[in-house]
Coordinates of C-alpha atoms in Angstrom, one line a residue:
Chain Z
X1 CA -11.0 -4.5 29.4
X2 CA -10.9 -4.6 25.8
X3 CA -8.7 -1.3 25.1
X4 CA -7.0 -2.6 22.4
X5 CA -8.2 -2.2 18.2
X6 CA -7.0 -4.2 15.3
X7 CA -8.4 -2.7 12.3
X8 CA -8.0 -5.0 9.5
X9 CA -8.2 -4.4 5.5
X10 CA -10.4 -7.5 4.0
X11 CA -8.9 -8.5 1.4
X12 CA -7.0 -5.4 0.9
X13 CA -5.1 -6.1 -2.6
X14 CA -8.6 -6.9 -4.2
X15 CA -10.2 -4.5 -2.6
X16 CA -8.1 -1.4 -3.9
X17 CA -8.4 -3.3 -7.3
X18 CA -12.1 -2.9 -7.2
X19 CA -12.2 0.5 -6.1
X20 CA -12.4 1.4 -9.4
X21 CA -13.8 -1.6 -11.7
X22 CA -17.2 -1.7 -10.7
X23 CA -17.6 -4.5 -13.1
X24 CA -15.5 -6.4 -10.6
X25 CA -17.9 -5.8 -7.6
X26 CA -19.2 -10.2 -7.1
X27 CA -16.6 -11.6 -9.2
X28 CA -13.7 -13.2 -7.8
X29 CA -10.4 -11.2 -7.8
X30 CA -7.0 -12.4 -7.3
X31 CA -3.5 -10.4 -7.0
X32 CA -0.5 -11.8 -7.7
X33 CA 2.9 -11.0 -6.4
X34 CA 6.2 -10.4 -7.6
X35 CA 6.7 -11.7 -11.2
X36 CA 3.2 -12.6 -11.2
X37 CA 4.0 -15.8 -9.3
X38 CA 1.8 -16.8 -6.5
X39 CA -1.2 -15.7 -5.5
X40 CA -0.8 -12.7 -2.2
X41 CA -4.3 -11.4 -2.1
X42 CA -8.2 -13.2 -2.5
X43 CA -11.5 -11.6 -2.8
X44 CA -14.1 -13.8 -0.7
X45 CA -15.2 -15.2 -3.9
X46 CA -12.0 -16.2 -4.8
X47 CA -10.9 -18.2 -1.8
X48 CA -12.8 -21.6 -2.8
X49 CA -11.3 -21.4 -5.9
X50 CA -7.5 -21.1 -5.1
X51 CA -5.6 -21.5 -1.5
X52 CA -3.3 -18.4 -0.8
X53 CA 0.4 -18.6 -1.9
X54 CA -0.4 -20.8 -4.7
X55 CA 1.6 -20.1 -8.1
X56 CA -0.7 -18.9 -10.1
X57 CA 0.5 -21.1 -13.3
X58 CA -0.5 -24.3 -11.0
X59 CA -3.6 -23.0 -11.4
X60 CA -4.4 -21.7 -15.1
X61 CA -7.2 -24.2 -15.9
X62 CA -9.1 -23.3 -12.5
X63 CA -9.1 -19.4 -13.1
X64 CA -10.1 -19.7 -16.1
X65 CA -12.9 -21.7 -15.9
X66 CA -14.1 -19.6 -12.9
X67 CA -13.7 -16.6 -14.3
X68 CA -11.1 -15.7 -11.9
X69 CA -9.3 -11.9 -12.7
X70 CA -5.8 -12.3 -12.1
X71 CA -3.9 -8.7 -11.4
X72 CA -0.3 -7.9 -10.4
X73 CA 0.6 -6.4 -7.8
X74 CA 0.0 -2.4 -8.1
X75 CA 2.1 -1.2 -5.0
X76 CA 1.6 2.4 -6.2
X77 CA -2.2 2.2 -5.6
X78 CA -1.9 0.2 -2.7
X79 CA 0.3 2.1 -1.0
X80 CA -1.9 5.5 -0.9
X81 CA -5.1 3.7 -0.4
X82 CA -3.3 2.3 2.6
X83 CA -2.2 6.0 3.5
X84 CA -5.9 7.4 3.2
X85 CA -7.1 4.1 5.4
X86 CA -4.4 5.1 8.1
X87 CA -5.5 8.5 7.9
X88 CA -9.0 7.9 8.8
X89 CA -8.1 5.7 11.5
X90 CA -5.8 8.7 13.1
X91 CA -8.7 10.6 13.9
X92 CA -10.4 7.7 16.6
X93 CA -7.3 7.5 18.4
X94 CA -4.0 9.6 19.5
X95 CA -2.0 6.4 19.7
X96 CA -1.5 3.5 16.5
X97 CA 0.7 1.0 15.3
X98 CA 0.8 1.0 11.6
X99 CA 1.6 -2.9 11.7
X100 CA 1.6 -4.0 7.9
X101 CA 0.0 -2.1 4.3
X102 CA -3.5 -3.5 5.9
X103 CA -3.7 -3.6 9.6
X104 CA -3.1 -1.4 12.3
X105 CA -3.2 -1.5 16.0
X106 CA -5.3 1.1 17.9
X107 CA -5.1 2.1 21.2
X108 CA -8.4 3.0 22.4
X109 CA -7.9 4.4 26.2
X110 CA -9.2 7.7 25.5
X111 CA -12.6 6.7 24.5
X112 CA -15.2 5.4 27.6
X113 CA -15.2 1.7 27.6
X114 CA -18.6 2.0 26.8
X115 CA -18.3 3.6 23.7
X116 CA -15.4 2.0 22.3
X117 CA -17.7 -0.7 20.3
X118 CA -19.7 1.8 18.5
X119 CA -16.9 4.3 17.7
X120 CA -15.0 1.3 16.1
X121 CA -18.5 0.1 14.2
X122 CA -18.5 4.0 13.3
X123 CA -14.9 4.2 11.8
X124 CA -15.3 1.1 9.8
X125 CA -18.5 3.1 8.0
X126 CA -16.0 6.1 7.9
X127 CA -13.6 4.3 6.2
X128 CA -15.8 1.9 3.6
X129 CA -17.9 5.5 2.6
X130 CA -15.0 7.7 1.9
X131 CA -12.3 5.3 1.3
X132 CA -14.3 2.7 -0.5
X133 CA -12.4 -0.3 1.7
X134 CA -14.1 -2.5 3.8
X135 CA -12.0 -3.6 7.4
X136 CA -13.2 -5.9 10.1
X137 CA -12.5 -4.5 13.4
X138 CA -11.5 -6.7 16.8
X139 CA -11.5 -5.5 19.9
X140 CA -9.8 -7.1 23.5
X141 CA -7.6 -6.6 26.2
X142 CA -4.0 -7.8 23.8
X143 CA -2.8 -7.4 20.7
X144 CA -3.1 -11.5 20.1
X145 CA -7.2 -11.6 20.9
X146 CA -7.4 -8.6 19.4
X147 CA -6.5 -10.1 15.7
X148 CA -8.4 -13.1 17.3
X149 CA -11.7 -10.8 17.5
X150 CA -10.8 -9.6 13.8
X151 CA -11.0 -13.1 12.1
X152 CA -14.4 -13.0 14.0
X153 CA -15.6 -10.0 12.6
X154 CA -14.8 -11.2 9.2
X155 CA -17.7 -13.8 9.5
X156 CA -20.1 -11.5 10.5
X157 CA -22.4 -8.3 8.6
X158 CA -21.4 -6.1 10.8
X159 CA -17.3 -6.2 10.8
X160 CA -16.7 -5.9 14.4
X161 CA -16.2 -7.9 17.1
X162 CA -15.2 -7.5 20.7
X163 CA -13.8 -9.5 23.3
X164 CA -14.6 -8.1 26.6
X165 CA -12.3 -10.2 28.6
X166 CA -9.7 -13.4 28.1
X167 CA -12.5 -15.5 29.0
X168 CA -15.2 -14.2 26.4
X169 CA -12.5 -15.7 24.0
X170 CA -12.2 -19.2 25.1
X171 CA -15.0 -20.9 23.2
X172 CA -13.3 -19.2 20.5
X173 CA -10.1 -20.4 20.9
X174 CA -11.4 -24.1 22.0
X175 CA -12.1 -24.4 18.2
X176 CA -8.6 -22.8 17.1
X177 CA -5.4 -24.5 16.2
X178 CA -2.6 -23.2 17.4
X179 CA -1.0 -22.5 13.9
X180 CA -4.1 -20.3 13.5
X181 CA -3.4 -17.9 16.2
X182 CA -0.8 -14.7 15.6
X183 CA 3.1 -15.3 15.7
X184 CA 2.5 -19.0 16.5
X185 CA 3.3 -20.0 13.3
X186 CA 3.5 -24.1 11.9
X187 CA 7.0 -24.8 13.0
X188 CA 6.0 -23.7 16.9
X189 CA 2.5 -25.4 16.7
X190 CA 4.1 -28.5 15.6
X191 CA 6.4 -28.4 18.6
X192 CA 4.0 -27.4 20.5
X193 CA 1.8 -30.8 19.4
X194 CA 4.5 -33.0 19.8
X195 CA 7.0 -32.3 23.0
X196 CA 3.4 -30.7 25.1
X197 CA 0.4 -32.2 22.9
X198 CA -1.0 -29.1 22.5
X199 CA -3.5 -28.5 20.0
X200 CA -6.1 -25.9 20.3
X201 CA -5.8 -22.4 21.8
X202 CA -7.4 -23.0 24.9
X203 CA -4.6 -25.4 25.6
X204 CA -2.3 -23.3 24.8
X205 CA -4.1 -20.4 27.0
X206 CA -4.2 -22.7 29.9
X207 CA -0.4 -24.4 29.5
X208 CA 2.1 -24.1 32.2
X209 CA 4.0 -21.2 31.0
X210 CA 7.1 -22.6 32.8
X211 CA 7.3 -25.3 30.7
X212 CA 6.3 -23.3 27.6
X213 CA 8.9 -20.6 28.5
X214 CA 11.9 -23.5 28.9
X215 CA 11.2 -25.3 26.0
X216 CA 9.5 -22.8 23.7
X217 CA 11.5 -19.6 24.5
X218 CA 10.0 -16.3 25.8
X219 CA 8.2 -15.4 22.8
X220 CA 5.6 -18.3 23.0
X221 CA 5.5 -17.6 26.3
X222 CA 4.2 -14.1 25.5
X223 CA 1.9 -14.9 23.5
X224 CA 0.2 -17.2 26.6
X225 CA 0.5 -14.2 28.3
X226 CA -1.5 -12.3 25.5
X227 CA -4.2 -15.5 25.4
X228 CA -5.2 -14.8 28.8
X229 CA -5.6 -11.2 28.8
X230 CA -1.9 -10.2 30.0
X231 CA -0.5 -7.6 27.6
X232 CA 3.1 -8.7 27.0
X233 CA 3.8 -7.2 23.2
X234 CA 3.5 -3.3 23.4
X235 CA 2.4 -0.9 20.8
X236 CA 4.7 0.3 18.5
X237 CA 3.7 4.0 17.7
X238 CA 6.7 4.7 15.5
X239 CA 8.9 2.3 13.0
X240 CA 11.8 1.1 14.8
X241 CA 15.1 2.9 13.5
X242 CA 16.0 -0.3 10.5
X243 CA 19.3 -2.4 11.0
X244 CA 19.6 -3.2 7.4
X245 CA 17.9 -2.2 3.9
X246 CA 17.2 -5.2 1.4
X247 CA 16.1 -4.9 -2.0
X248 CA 15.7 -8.7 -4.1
X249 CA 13.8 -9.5 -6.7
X250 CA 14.3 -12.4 -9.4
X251 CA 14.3 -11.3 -12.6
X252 CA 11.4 -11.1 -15.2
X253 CA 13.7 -13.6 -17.2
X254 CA 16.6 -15.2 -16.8
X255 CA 19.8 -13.0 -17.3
X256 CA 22.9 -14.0 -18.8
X257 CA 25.3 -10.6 -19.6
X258 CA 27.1 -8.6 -16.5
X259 CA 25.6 -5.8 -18.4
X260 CA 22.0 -6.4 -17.5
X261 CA 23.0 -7.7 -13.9
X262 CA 25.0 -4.6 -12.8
X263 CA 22.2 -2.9 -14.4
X264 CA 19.6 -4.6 -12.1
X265 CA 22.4 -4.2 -9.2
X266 CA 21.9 -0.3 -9.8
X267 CA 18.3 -0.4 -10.2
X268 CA 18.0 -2.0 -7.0
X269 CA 20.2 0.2 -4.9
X270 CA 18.7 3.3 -6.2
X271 CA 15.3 1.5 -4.9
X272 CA 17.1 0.8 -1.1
X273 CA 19.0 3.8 -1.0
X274 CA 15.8 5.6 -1.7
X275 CA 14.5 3.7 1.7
X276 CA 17.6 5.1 3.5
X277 CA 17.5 8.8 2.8
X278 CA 13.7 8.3 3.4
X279 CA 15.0 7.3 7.2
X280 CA 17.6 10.0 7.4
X281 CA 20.0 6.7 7.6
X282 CA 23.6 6.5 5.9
X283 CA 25.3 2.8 6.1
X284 CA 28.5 1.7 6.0
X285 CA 27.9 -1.7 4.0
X286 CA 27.0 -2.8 0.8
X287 CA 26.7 -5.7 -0.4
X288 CA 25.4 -7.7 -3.8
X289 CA 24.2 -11.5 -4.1
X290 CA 23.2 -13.2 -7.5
X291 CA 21.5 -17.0 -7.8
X292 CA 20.2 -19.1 -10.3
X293 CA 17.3 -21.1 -10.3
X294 CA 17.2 -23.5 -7.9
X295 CA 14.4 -25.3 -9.5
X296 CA 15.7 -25.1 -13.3
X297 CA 18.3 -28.5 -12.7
X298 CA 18.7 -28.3 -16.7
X299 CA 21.1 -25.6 -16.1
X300 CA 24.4 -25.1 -14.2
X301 CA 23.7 -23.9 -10.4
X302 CA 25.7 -20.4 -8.7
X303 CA 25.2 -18.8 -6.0
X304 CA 27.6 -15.8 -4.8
X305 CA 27.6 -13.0 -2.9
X306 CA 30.1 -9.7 -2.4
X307 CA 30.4 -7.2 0.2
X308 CA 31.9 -3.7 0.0
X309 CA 32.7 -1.6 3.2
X310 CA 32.9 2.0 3.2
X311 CA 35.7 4.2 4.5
X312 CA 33.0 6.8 5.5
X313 CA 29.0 6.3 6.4
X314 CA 27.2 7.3 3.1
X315 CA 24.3 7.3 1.5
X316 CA 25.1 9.0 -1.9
X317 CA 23.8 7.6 -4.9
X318 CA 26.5 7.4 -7.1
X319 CA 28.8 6.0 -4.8
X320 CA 26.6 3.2 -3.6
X321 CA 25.5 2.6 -7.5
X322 CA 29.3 2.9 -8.6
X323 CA 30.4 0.5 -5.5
X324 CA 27.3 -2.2 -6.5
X325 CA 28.1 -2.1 -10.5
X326 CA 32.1 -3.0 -9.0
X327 CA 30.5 -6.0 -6.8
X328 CA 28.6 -7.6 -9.4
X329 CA 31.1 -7.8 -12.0
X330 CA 33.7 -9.5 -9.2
X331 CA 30.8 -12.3 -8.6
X332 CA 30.0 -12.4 -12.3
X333 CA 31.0 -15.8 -13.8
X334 CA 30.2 -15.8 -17.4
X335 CA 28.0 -18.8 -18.9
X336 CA 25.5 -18.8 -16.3
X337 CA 21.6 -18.0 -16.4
X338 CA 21.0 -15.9 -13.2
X339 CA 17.4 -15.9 -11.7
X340 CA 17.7 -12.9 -9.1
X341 CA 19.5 -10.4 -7.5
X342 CA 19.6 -8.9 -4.1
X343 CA 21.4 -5.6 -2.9
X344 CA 21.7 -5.2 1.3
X345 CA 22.6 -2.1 2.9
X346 CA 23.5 -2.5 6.2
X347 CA 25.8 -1.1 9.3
X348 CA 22.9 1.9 9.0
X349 CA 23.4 5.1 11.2
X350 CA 21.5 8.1 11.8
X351 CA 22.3 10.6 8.9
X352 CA 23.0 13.5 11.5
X353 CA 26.3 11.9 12.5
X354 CA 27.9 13.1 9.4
X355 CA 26.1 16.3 8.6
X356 CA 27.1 20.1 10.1
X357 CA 30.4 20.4 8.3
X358 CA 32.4 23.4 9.2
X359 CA 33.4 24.2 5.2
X360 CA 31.3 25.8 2.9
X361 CA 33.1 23.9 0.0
X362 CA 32.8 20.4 1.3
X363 CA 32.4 17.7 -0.9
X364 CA 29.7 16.5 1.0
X365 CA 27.5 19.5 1.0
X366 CA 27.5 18.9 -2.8
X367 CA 26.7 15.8 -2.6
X368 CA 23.4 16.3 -0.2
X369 CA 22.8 19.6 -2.6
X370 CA 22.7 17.0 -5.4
X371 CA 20.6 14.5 -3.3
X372 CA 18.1 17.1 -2.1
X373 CA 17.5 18.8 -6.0
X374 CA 16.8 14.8 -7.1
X375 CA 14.1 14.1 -4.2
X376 CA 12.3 18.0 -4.7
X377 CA 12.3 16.7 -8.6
X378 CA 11.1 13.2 -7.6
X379 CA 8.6 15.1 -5.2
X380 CA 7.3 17.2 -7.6
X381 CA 7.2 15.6 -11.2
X382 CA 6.8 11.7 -9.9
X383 CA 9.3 8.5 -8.8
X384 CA 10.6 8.0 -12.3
X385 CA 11.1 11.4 -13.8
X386 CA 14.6 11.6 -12.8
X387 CA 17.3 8.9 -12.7
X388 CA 20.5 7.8 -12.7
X389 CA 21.0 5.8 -16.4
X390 CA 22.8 2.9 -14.7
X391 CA 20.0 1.8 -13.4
X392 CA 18.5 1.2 -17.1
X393 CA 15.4 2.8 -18.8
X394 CA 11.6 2.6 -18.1
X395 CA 11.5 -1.5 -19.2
X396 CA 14.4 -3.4 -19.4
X397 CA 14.7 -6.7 -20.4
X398 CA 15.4 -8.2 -16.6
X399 CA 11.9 -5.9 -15.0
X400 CA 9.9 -7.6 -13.3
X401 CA 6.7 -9.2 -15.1
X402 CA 3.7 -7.6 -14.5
X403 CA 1.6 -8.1 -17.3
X404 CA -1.6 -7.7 -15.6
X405 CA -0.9 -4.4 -13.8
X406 CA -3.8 -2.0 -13.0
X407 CA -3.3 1.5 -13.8
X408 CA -2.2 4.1 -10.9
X409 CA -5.3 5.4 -10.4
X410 CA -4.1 7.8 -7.8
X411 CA -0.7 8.6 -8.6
X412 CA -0.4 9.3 -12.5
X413 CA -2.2 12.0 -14.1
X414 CA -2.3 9.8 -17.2
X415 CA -4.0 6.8 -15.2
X416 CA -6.9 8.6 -13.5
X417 CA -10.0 6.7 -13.1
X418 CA -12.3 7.7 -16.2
X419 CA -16.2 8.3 -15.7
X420 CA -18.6 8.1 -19.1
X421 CA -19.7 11.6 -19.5
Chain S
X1 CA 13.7 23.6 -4.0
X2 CA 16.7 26.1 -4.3
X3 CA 15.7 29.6 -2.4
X4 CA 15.9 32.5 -4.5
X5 CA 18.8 34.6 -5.0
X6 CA 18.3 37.7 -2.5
X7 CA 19.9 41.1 -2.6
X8 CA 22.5 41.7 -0.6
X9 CA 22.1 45.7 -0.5
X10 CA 19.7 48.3 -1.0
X11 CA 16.7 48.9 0.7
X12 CA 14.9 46.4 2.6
X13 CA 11.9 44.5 1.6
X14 CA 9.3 46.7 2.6
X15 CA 6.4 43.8 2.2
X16 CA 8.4 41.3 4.3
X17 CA 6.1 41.7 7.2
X18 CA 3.0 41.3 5.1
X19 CA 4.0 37.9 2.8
X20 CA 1.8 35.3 3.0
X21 CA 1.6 31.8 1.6
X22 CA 1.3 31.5 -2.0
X23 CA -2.7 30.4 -3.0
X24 CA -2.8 26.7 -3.4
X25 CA -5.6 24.9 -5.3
X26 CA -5.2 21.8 -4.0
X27 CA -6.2 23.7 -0.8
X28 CA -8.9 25.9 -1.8
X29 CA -10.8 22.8 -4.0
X30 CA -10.2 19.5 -1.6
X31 CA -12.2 19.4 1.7
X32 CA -11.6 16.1 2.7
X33 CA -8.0 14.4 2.2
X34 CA -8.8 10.7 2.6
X35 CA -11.7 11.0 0.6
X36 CA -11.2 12.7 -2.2
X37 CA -10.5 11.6 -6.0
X38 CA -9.5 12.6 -9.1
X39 CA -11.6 11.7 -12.0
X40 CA -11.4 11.8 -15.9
X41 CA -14.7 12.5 -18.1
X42 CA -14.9 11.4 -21.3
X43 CA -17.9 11.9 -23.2
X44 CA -20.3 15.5 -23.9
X45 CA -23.8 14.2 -22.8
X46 CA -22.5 16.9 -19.6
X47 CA -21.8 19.5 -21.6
X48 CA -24.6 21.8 -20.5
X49 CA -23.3 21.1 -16.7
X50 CA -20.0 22.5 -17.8
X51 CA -18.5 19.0 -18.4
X52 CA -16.8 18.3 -21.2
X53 CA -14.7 15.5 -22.9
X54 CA -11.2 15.1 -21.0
X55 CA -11.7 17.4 -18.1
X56 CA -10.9 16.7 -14.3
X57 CA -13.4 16.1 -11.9
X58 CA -12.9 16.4 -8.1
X59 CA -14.9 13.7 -6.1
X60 CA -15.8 13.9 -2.6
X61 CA -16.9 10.5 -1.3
X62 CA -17.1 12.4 2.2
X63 CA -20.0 14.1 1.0
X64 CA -22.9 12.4 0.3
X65 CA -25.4 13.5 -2.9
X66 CA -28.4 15.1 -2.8
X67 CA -30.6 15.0 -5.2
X68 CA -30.0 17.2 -8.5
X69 CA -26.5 16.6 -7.7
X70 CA -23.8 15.7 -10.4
X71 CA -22.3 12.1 -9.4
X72 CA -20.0 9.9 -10.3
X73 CA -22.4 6.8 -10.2
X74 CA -22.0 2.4 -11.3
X75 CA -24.0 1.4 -13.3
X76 CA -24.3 -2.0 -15.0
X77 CA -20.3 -2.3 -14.7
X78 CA -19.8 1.6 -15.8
X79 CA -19.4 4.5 -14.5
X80 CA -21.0 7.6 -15.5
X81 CA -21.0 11.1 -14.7
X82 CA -24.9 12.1 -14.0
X83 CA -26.9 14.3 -12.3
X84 CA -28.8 11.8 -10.1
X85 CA -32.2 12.3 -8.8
X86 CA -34.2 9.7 -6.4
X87 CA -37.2 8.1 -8.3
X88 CA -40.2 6.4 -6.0
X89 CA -38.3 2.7 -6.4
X90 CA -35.2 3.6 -8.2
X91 CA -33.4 6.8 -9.9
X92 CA -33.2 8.9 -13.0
X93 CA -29.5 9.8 -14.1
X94 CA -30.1 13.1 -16.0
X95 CA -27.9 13.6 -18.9
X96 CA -27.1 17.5 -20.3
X97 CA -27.7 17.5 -23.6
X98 CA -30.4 17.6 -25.7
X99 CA -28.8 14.2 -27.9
X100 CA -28.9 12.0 -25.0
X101 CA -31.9 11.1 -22.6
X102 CA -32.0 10.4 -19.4
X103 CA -31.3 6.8 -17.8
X104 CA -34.0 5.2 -15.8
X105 CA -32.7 3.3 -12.8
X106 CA -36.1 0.9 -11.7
X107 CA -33.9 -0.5 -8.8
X108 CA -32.2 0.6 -5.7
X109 CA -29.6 -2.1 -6.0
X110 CA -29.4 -1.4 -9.8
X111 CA -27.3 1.9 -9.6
X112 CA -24.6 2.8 -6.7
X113 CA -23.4 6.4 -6.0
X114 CA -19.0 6.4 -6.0
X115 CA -18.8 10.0 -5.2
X116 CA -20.4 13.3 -5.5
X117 CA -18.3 15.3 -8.3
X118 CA -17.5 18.9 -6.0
X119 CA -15.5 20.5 -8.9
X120 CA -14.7 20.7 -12.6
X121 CA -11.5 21.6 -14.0
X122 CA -11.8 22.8 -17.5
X123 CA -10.1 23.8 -20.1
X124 CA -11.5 26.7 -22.0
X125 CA -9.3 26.9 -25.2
X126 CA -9.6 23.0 -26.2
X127 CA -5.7 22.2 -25.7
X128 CA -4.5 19.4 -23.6
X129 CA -1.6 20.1 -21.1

């Protein structure tokens, strides 16, 4: 019994970039990602034109001469489109896993079997009229044919598509390679092709999951369990509780000065500690990495990394800025063009742990007074209005490029959509 | 945000009992959460419909238009704010103001409706926050 949703975001990066361009509406769209590098998101009339993850420089001559419009990466707008999307899809079911920015799992035992196709055909109008995104919609009995049932719906006008049982999927999956079926993945399909000489996902469906289990491990095994209509990877109806916080990025150029790097540094774990008190998390680790460019053989190669315990659980700005800025000058080695940057908190713990202090005057109800006045100021004037100058001003030097970013349509007063009176 | 400071004698509060939340606009003007947008007008050819250069619209996409409506409608890669009426195959956009005529849609597929605009903020005395 298909009880199971995956609602789906087509093309969701190019989609929220159309929202407002109507001029966009038939050409083809691509977003880039960080730094503008390679290609994360394709409008339909896009995908002949350039394969997915390709760097966009690779490809300069083909955009152009298909007038191809290249954007990067607004996560500000993408973000609370994504929210609105999730909202709409709240009110066809008590029960959904939020799995990534564009999909989401839906549980859908509280509506009659019957009904189940239609209501999902009526949330994806629901959501394409008041949203403005178009989703495809599958339906089945596990998570794995659901997203199965979704890449069908993509190819057809109405968006949804249902498997009833395991075996309404099998001519489908006759046709599938493994690699194309959810969590397999190249590396597994390839071992699955050479030690098995298994292929398509009816082989796979009908493999003895003995052998599979032994020389695959359990989670291929799952997923066999999944193919033929055996739910063995449960909904996930809240985020589990994180193990570690990683911000890395790679610079919009090369840096060379410990100034700009413990700059970045700061930036960075401003951005993850953000994450943590967002969690009600405090951690116990920090620690910084640097590299160069791997690629860039002209130019002397580092790599080095530095990690700082705590005495205490924290997650107070200044000290985890003050503690990254002291990591990044011990790595520092002068006379070397870095390419990125990563900051990792980890050892995280609940937040409750260390609150309920019997003093009025301890340090660290200042500290969370301090903490709370920057997020109501954050929460009230914008991300941005406030912030700690070690972490550098609105653009510098090392930001990442984005020279083709959309406005925030949705989150800046100064970038609302305009309409010609 | 810091609670206020509160007295720590004389009389009691007499109105304690009766507070209720503060008004909030955001409350009072948006209907529909998901599907409501902020828009900027620029332009006077609205002025007559109280819609002037730089003022905020509030767009339901929820709600759909009915004719005589003012909407935020596509058209030829643009939008516009008009007041949109159904013609036999096609649509006028009404303009208000006597300097600019109306636009005459002669296709369904030529024109699409974003949103219906549900409110105008305005400001009366010309200065920009």
């Amino acid at each position: 019994m298909s009880n199971l949703a995956l609602c789906d975001c087509d093309s969701f990066y190019c989609s929220c970039e159309r929202l407002f361009r109507s001029d966009l509406t038939h050409r083809p769209v691509v977003v880039a990602g960080n730094n503008d590098g390679c290609v994360v998101s394709r409008s339909k009339e896009a995908k002949p034109i350039i394969p997915t993850g390709a760097p966009i420089h690779e490809y300069r001559r083909q955009l152009q001469e298909y007038g191809v419009v290249v954007f990067s990466s607004n996560y500000a707008l993408y973000q609370e489109v994504s929210s609105r999307v999730q909202s709409v899809m709240s009110r066809y079911t008590g029960k959904q896993e939020i799995f990534s920015i564009d999909e989401s799992f839906l549980d859908l035992s509280a509506i009659p079997p019957g009904e189940r196709a239609a209501a999902m055909s009526e949330l994806r109008g629901a959501i394409l009229h008041e949203v403005g995104i178009p989703v495809s919609i599958g339906l089945a009995p596990t998570k794995v044919l659901s997203k199965l049932a979704s890449h069908v719906a993509k190819s057809l006008p109405e968006g949804v598509h249902g498997f009833a049982d395991a075996a309404a999927a099998d001519d489908i999956l006759s046709i599938t390679p493994c690699d194309e079926i959810w969590y397999v993945g190249p590396a597994r399909s390839r071992q699955l092709r050479e030690e098995m000489g298994i292929t398509s996902g009816l082989q796979l469906k009908r493999a003895d999951i003995i052998r599979i289990r032994r020389r695959l491990h359990v989670p291929v095994a799952r997923i066999v369990c999944e193919l033929r209509g055996i739910p063995a990877l449960p909904l996930h109806t809240s985020a589990p509780a994180r193990k570690e916080i990683m911000c890395a990025r790679a610079f919009g150029k090369l840096v060379t000065t410990l100034a700009d790097l413990q700059e970045a540094v700061a930036r960075y774990t401003a951005d993850a500690t953000r994450r943590l008190l967002a969690g009600h998390q405090v951690c116990g680790t920090l620690s910084v990495s640097l590299m160069t460019n791997g690629f860039r053989t002209d130019l002397p190669q580092y790599r080095a990394s530095c990690i700082v315990p705590f005495d205490r659980p924290t997650n107070y700005i200044p000290d985890l800025i003050t503690a990254a800025r002291a990591a990044a000058a011990q790595i520092f080695k002068p006379g070397i063009s870095y390419y990125r940057a990563g900051v990792m908190l980890s050892d995280l713990d609940s937040d409750t742990l260390i609150q309920g202090s019997l003093f009025a005057d301890d340090p660290d109800d200042k500290q969370r007074r301090l903490l709370a006045v920057i997020a109501a100021i954050e929460a009230k004037f914008g991300k941005g209005a406030i912030y700690f100058a070690a972490t550098g001003g609105s653009s510098p030097p090392w930001a990442m490029r984005q020279n083709q970013l959309s406005p925030r349509y949705l989150t800046r007063w100064s970038d609302l959509p305009v309409a010609r009176a | 945000m810091p609670e206020p400071t509160k007295p720590t004698t004389g009389f009691p509060n007499p109105a304690t009992d009766h507070a209720e939340r503060n008004l909030n606009l955001h409350q009072y003007a948006v209907r529909h959460e998901e599907a409501t947008f902020f828009w900027r007008a620029r332009g006077e050819a609205m002025r007559e419909a109280g819609i002037t250069d730089g003022d905020l619209l509030i767009v339901d996409r929820f709600v759909d238009a009915r004719p005589g409506d003012v909407v935020v409608v596509a058209v030829a890669g643009e939008f516009l704010v008009r007041r949109w009426r159904r013609e036999a195959d096609g649509a006028l956009l009404y303009t208000e103001h006597p300097d600019y005529p109306p636009l005459v849609i002669s296709s369904e597929t030529d024109y699409q409706i974003w949103g219906t605009v549900i409110w105008v903020l305005h400001n009366p005395n010309r200065r920009r926050r």
